[in-house]
Amino acid sequence: MPDTRSRILTEAMRLFGELGYTATTISKIEAAAGLSPGSGALYKHFRSKKDILSFGLRERIRKKDALTTLLRTEATAADPRALLRAVAKSGLERLAYERDVNRILVRDLAAFPELLEEFRTAEVARNHAALTGLLQTHASAHTTDDAAPGVPDTDWSAVAAILQDALSHYWLMADIYGGTHPTGVTEDAYLDTLTDLALALVPAPPPQEES
């Protein structure tokens, strides 16, 4: 069973996501964590509501998952389409795991510019840099005289930003509409098409010669 501090942190982040930071009172957090509402027992573990928010964000940022691993994969050592699609799928899974954080980010973090900047640096910028590097490495590995041409002078940093934004927006719209994207486009169809669009910019590797 989680200890009291962990319960407080988990329930507070859930309430921040569902109700909003301002609407979530200390009493509501205490009640959700199994403490006596209004008792002040929460203050034995955290100094303030903002303290809980800071710890909650940092805990989510530090979590290592499939996306972290995939973004470190050697692009030349894997099927590029399978790798890029796996990265995109893992990105959606991380967004789902961070559902409360994403809601807080959109609705509340503007009031805490230092936390907003910390999230940008440790989460958004970190993943963007890793994805840019993955795309650049793959493109360089397959730029040969025998490769089918991609799009010359591609700005891979911009491509990575577009992919990040596209995934985030797809997830956000699906979350707003109860888990199903309002266009009716399924997650699998979306991921397949997004992957194909990204790979259209990359030189295709030359065909393997039959032995």
mmCIF file of C-alpha atoms in Angstrom:
data_model
loop_
_atom_site.group_PDB
_atom_site.id
_atom_site.type_symbol
_atom_site.label_atom_id
_atom_site.label_comp_id
_atom_site.label_asym_id
_atom_site.label_seq_id
_atom_site.Cartn_x
_atom_site.Cartn_y
_atom_site.Cartn_z
ATOM 1 C CA MET A 1 0.000 0.000 0.000
ATOM 2 C CA PRO A 2 1.420 3.433 -0.892
ATOM 3 C CA ASP A 3 2.630 5.516 2.014
ATOM 4 C CA THR A 4 0.766 8.659 3.020
ATOM 5 C CA ARG A 5 3.061 11.023 1.132
ATOM 6 C CA SER A 6 2.668 8.999 -2.091
ATOM 7 C CA ARG A 7 -1.118 8.897 -1.690
ATOM 8 C CA ILE A 8 -1.246 12.654 -1.216
ATOM 9 C CA LEU A 9 0.891 13.224 -4.299
ATOM 10 C CA THR A 10 -1.115 10.835 -6.481
ATOM 11 C CA GLU A 11 -4.513 12.141 -5.415
ATOM 12 C CA ALA A 12 -3.467 15.786 -5.600
ATOM 13 C CA MET A 13 -2.203 15.429 -9.180
ATOM 14 C CA ARG A 14 -5.418 13.648 -10.139
ATOM 15 C CA LEU A 15 -7.530 16.395 -8.604
ATOM 16 C CA PHE A 16 -5.407 19.148 -10.169
ATOM 17 C CA GLY A 17 -6.008 17.488 -13.533
ATOM 18 C CA GLU A 18 -9.727 16.919 -13.044
ATOM 19 C CA LEU A 19 -10.764 20.055 -11.154
ATOM 20 C CA GLY A 20 -7.961 22.519 -11.825
ATOM 21 C CA TYR A 21 -5.321 23.763 -9.423
ATOM 22 C CA THR A 22 -7.366 26.644 -7.996
ATOM 23 C CA ALA A 23 -10.488 24.551 -7.387
ATOM 24 C CA THR A 24 -8.534 21.829 -5.610
ATOM 25 C CA THR A 25 -8.406 22.667 -1.913
ATOM 26 C CA ILE A 26 -6.152 21.176 0.733
ATOM 27 C CA SER A 27 -9.254 19.637 2.335
ATOM 28 C CA LYS A 28 -10.184 17.885 -0.907
ATOM 29 C CA ILE A 29 -6.678 16.480 -1.242
ATOM 30 C CA GLU A 30 -6.728 15.258 2.358
ATOM 31 C CA ALA A 31 -10.087 13.563 1.882
ATOM 32 C CA ALA A 32 -8.971 11.874 -1.358
ATOM 33 C CA ALA A 33 -5.765 10.655 0.320
ATOM 34 C CA GLY A 34 -7.669 9.117 3.241
ATOM 35 C CA LEU A 35 -6.843 11.843 5.734
ATOM 36 C CA SER A 36 -9.290 13.843 7.829
ATOM 37 C CA PRO A 37 -10.440 16.794 5.674
ATOM 38 C CA GLY A 38 -9.391 20.100 7.178
ATOM 39 C CA SER A 39 -7.144 18.467 9.756
ATOM 40 C CA GLY A 40 -3.960 19.920 8.290
ATOM 41 C CA ALA A 41 -2.393 16.444 8.255
ATOM 42 C CA LEU A 42 -1.184 17.123 4.704
ATOM 43 C CA TYR A 43 1.275 19.714 6.024
ATOM 44 C CA LYS A 44 3.260 16.976 7.769
ATOM 45 C CA HIS A 45 4.340 15.865 4.283
ATOM 46 C CA PHE A 46 4.222 18.982 2.081
ATOM 47 C CA ARG A 47 4.671 22.660 2.829
ATOM 48 C CA SER A 48 1.939 23.906 0.505
ATOM 49 C CA LYS A 49 -0.283 23.081 -2.438
ATOM 50 C CA LYS A 50 2.330 24.510 -4.781
ATOM 51 C CA ASP A 51 4.925 22.249 -3.164
ATOM 52 C CA ILE A 52 2.779 19.246 -4.084
ATOM 53 C CA LEU A 53 2.429 20.487 -7.666
ATOM 54 C CA SER A 54 6.205 20.936 -7.987
ATOM 55 C CA PHE A 55 6.959 17.452 -6.657
ATOM 56 C CA GLY A 56 4.237 15.916 -8.828
ATOM 57 C CA LEU A 57 5.561 17.466 -12.018
ATOM 58 C CA ARG A 58 9.151 16.473 -11.273
ATOM 59 C CA GLU A 59 8.149 12.909 -10.485
ATOM 60 C CA ARG A 60 6.424 12.560 -13.873
ATOM 61 C CA ILE A 61 9.336 14.184 -15.718
ATOM 62 C CA ARG A 62 11.842 11.787 -14.131
ATOM 63 C CA LYS A 63 9.902 8.674 -15.138
ATOM 64 C CA LYS A 64 11.695 6.564 -17.734
ATOM 65 C CA ASP A 65 9.494 4.649 -20.151
ATOM 66 C CA ALA A 66 9.425 3.074 -23.611
ATOM 67 C CA LEU A 67 9.642 6.488 -25.288
ATOM 68 C CA THR A 68 12.866 7.305 -23.446
ATOM 69 C CA THR A 69 14.397 4.015 -24.608
ATOM 70 C CA LEU A 70 13.221 4.295 -28.205
ATOM 71 C CA LEU A 71 14.537 7.819 -28.626
ATOM 72 C CA ARG A 72 17.987 6.496 -27.772
ATOM 73 C CA THR A 73 17.810 3.679 -30.332
ATOM 74 C CA GLU A 74 20.439 3.646 -33.053
ATOM 75 C CA ALA A 75 18.429 4.701 -36.107
ATOM 76 C CA THR A 76 20.633 2.706 -38.457
ATOM 77 C CA ALA A 77 20.134 -0.510 -36.491
ATOM 78 C CA ALA A 78 16.392 -0.821 -36.968
ATOM 79 C CA ASP A 79 13.653 -0.757 -39.565
ATOM 80 C CA PRO A 80 13.070 3.019 -39.835
ATOM 81 C CA ARG A 81 9.317 2.783 -40.294
ATOM 82 C CA ALA A 82 8.851 0.395 -37.370
ATOM 83 C CA LEU A 83 11.099 2.523 -35.177
ATOM 84 C CA LEU A 84 9.423 5.833 -35.989
ATOM 85 C CA ARG A 85 5.941 4.372 -35.550
ATOM 86 C CA ALA A 86 6.974 2.876 -32.206
ATOM 87 C CA VAL A 87 8.275 6.278 -31.127
ATOM 88 C CA ALA A 88 4.977 7.925 -32.111
ATOM 89 C CA LYS A 89 2.906 5.257 -30.331
ATOM 90 C CA SER A 90 5.048 5.555 -27.210
ATOM 91 C CA GLY A 91 4.590 9.327 -27.384
ATOM 92 C CA LEU A 92 0.812 8.885 -27.223
ATOM 93 C CA GLU A 93 1.191 6.405 -24.373
ATOM 94 C CA ARG A 94 3.311 8.883 -22.427
ATOM 95 C CA LEU A 95 0.730 11.610 -23.028
ATOM 96 C CA ALA A 96 -1.943 9.260 -21.673
ATOM 97 C CA TYR A 97 0.171 8.469 -18.616
ATOM 98 C CA GLU A 98 0.705 12.196 -18.082
ATOM 99 C CA ARG A 99 -2.960 13.020 -18.557
ATOM 100 C CA ASP A 100 -3.197 15.041 -15.359
ATOM 101 C CA VAL A 101 0.060 16.853 -16.100
ATOM 102 C CA ASN A 102 -1.126 17.760 -19.604
ATOM 103 C CA ARG A 103 -4.352 19.192 -18.277
ATOM 104 C CA ILE A 104 -2.447 21.168 -15.663
ATOM 105 C CA LEU A 105 -0.030 22.372 -18.352
ATOM 106 C CA VAL A 106 -2.824 23.690 -20.555
ATOM 107 C CA ARG A 107 -4.955 25.149 -17.804
ATOM 108 C CA ASP A 108 -2.807 26.142 -14.832
ATOM 109 C CA LEU A 109 0.956 26.330 -15.394
ATOM 110 C CA ALA A 110 0.924 29.827 -16.900
ATOM 111 C CA ALA A 111 0.503 30.999 -13.297
ATOM 112 C CA PHE A 112 3.787 29.279 -12.392
ATOM 113 C CA PRO A 113 6.320 30.403 -15.019
ATOM 114 C CA GLU A 114 9.246 28.694 -13.281
ATOM 115 C CA LEU A 115 7.458 25.321 -13.375
ATOM 116 C CA LEU A 116 6.344 25.940 -16.952
ATOM 117 C CA GLU A 117 9.956 26.563 -17.973
ATOM 118 C CA GLU A 118 11.162 23.518 -16.053
ATOM 119 C CA PHE A 119 8.635 21.330 -17.890
ATOM 120 C CA ARG A 120 9.642 22.832 -21.234
ATOM 121 C CA THR A 121 13.318 22.158 -20.629
ATOM 122 C CA ALA A 122 13.114 18.729 -19.011
ATOM 123 C CA GLU A 123 10.284 17.237 -21.052
ATOM 124 C CA VAL A 124 9.420 19.073 -24.275
ATOM 125 C CA ALA A 125 12.893 20.258 -25.277
ATOM 126 C CA ARG A 126 14.589 17.021 -24.200
ATOM 127 C CA ASN A 127 12.284 14.838 -26.279
ATOM 128 C CA HIS A 128 12.451 17.262 -29.195
ATOM 129 C CA ALA A 129 16.251 17.151 -29.237
ATOM 130 C CA ALA A 130 16.253 13.338 -29.065
ATOM 131 C CA LEU A 131 13.713 13.017 -31.881
ATOM 132 C CA THR A 132 15.608 15.530 -34.031
ATOM 133 C CA GLY A 133 18.780 13.515 -33.546
ATOM 134 C CA LEU A 134 17.021 10.280 -34.433
ATOM 135 C CA LEU A 135 15.668 11.722 -37.684
ATOM 136 C CA GLN A 136 18.987 13.308 -38.622
ATOM 137 C CA THR A 137 20.895 10.091 -37.968
ATOM 138 C CA HIS A 138 18.521 8.051 -40.084
ATOM 139 C CA ALA A 139 18.556 10.561 -42.938
ATOM 140 C CA SER A 140 22.360 10.710 -42.920
ATOM 141 C CA ALA A 141 22.651 6.926 -42.853
ATOM 142 C CA HIS A 142 20.605 6.567 -46.021
ATOM 143 C CA THR A 143 21.881 9.531 -48.019
ATOM 144 C CA THR A 144 23.890 7.689 -50.672
ATOM 145 C CA ASP A 145 24.159 7.774 -54.444
ATOM 146 C CA ASP A 146 21.935 4.686 -54.650
ATOM 147 C CA ALA A 147 19.228 5.923 -52.287
ATOM 148 C CA ALA A 148 15.910 7.224 -53.543
ATOM 149 C CA PRO A 149 15.875 10.992 -52.935
ATOM 150 C CA GLY A 150 14.044 12.476 -49.999
ATOM 151 C CA VAL A 151 13.418 16.193 -49.554
ATOM 152 C CA PRO A 152 16.740 18.104 -49.753
ATOM 153 C CA ASP A 153 17.786 20.523 -47.013
ATOM 154 C CA THR A 154 15.094 19.255 -44.647
ATOM 155 C CA ASP A 155 15.005 21.056 -41.302
ATOM 156 C CA TRP A 156 14.818 18.026 -39.004
ATOM 157 C CA SER A 157 14.341 20.191 -35.931
ATOM 158 C CA ALA A 158 11.189 21.618 -37.510
ATOM 159 C CA VAL A 159 10.038 18.128 -38.561
ATOM 160 C CA ALA A 160 10.490 16.883 -34.990
ATOM 161 C CA ALA A 161 8.479 19.847 -33.673
ATOM 162 C CA ILE A 162 5.677 19.146 -36.164
ATOM 163 C CA LEU A 163 5.558 15.487 -35.117
ATOM 164 C CA GLN A 164 5.497 16.411 -31.430
ATOM 165 C CA ASP A 165 2.751 18.977 -31.951
ATOM 166 C CA ALA A 166 0.681 16.647 -34.119
ATOM 167 C CA LEU A 167 0.770 13.863 -31.548
ATOM 168 C CA SER A 168 -0.025 16.233 -28.685
ATOM 169 C CA HIS A 169 -2.983 17.747 -30.507
ATOM 170 C CA TYR A 170 -4.362 14.352 -31.534
ATOM 171 C CA TRP A 171 -4.151 13.133 -27.940
ATOM 172 C CA LEU A 172 -5.633 16.355 -26.535
ATOM 173 C CA MET A 173 -8.644 16.295 -28.871
ATOM 174 C CA ALA A 174 -9.264 12.616 -28.124
ATOM 175 C CA ASP A 175 -9.037 13.345 -24.392
ATOM 176 C CA ILE A 176 -11.513 16.217 -24.682
ATOM 177 C CA TYR A 177 -13.958 13.929 -26.502
ATOM 178 C CA GLY A 178 -13.772 11.078 -24.031
ATOM 179 C CA GLY A 179 -10.997 9.028 -25.613
ATOM 180 C CA THR A 180 -12.099 9.063 -29.263
ATOM 181 C CA HIS A 181 -10.801 11.655 -31.710
ATOM 182 C CA PRO A 182 -13.706 13.843 -32.949
ATOM 183 C CA THR A 183 -12.852 13.130 -36.592
ATOM 184 C CA GLY A 184 -13.283 9.404 -36.070
ATOM 185 C CA VAL A 185 -9.722 8.718 -37.276
ATOM 186 C CA THR A 186 -8.443 5.788 -35.234
ATOM 187 C CA GLU A 187 -5.146 5.833 -33.387
ATOM 188 C CA ASP A 188 -3.687 3.129 -35.650
ATOM 189 C CA ALA A 189 -4.655 4.968 -38.829
ATOM 190 C CA TYR A 190 -3.285 8.212 -37.431
ATOM 191 C CA LEU A 191 0.038 6.675 -36.416
ATOM 192 C CA ASP A 192 0.451 4.891 -39.759
ATOM 193 C CA THR A 193 -0.200 8.062 -41.736
ATOM 194 C CA LEU A 194 1.944 10.288 -39.545
ATOM 195 C CA THR A 195 4.822 7.830 -39.895
ATOM 196 C CA ASP A 196 4.449 7.698 -43.681
ATOM 197 C CA LEU A 197 4.378 11.490 -43.945
ATOM 198 C CA ALA A 198 7.571 11.814 -41.900
ATOM 199 C CA LEU A 199 9.378 9.096 -43.851
ATOM 200 C CA ALA A 200 8.467 10.749 -47.145
ATOM 201 C CA LEU A 201 11.059 13.401 -46.242
ATOM 202 C CA VAL A 202 13.815 10.846 -45.677
ATOM 203 C CA PRO A 203 15.871 9.272 -48.464
ATOM 204 C CA ALA A 204 14.770 5.688 -48.949
ATOM 205 C CA PRO A 205 17.560 3.144 -48.455
ATOM 206 C CA PRO A 206 18.777 1.431 -51.616
ATOM 207 C CA PRO A 207 17.198 -1.967 -52.329
ATOM 208 C CA GLN A 208 19.042 -4.962 -50.941
ATOM 209 C CA GLU A 209 20.782 -6.995 -53.617
ATOM 210 C CA GLU A 210 19.733 -10.623 -53.763
ATOM 211 C CA SER A 211 22.521 -13.034 -52.970
#
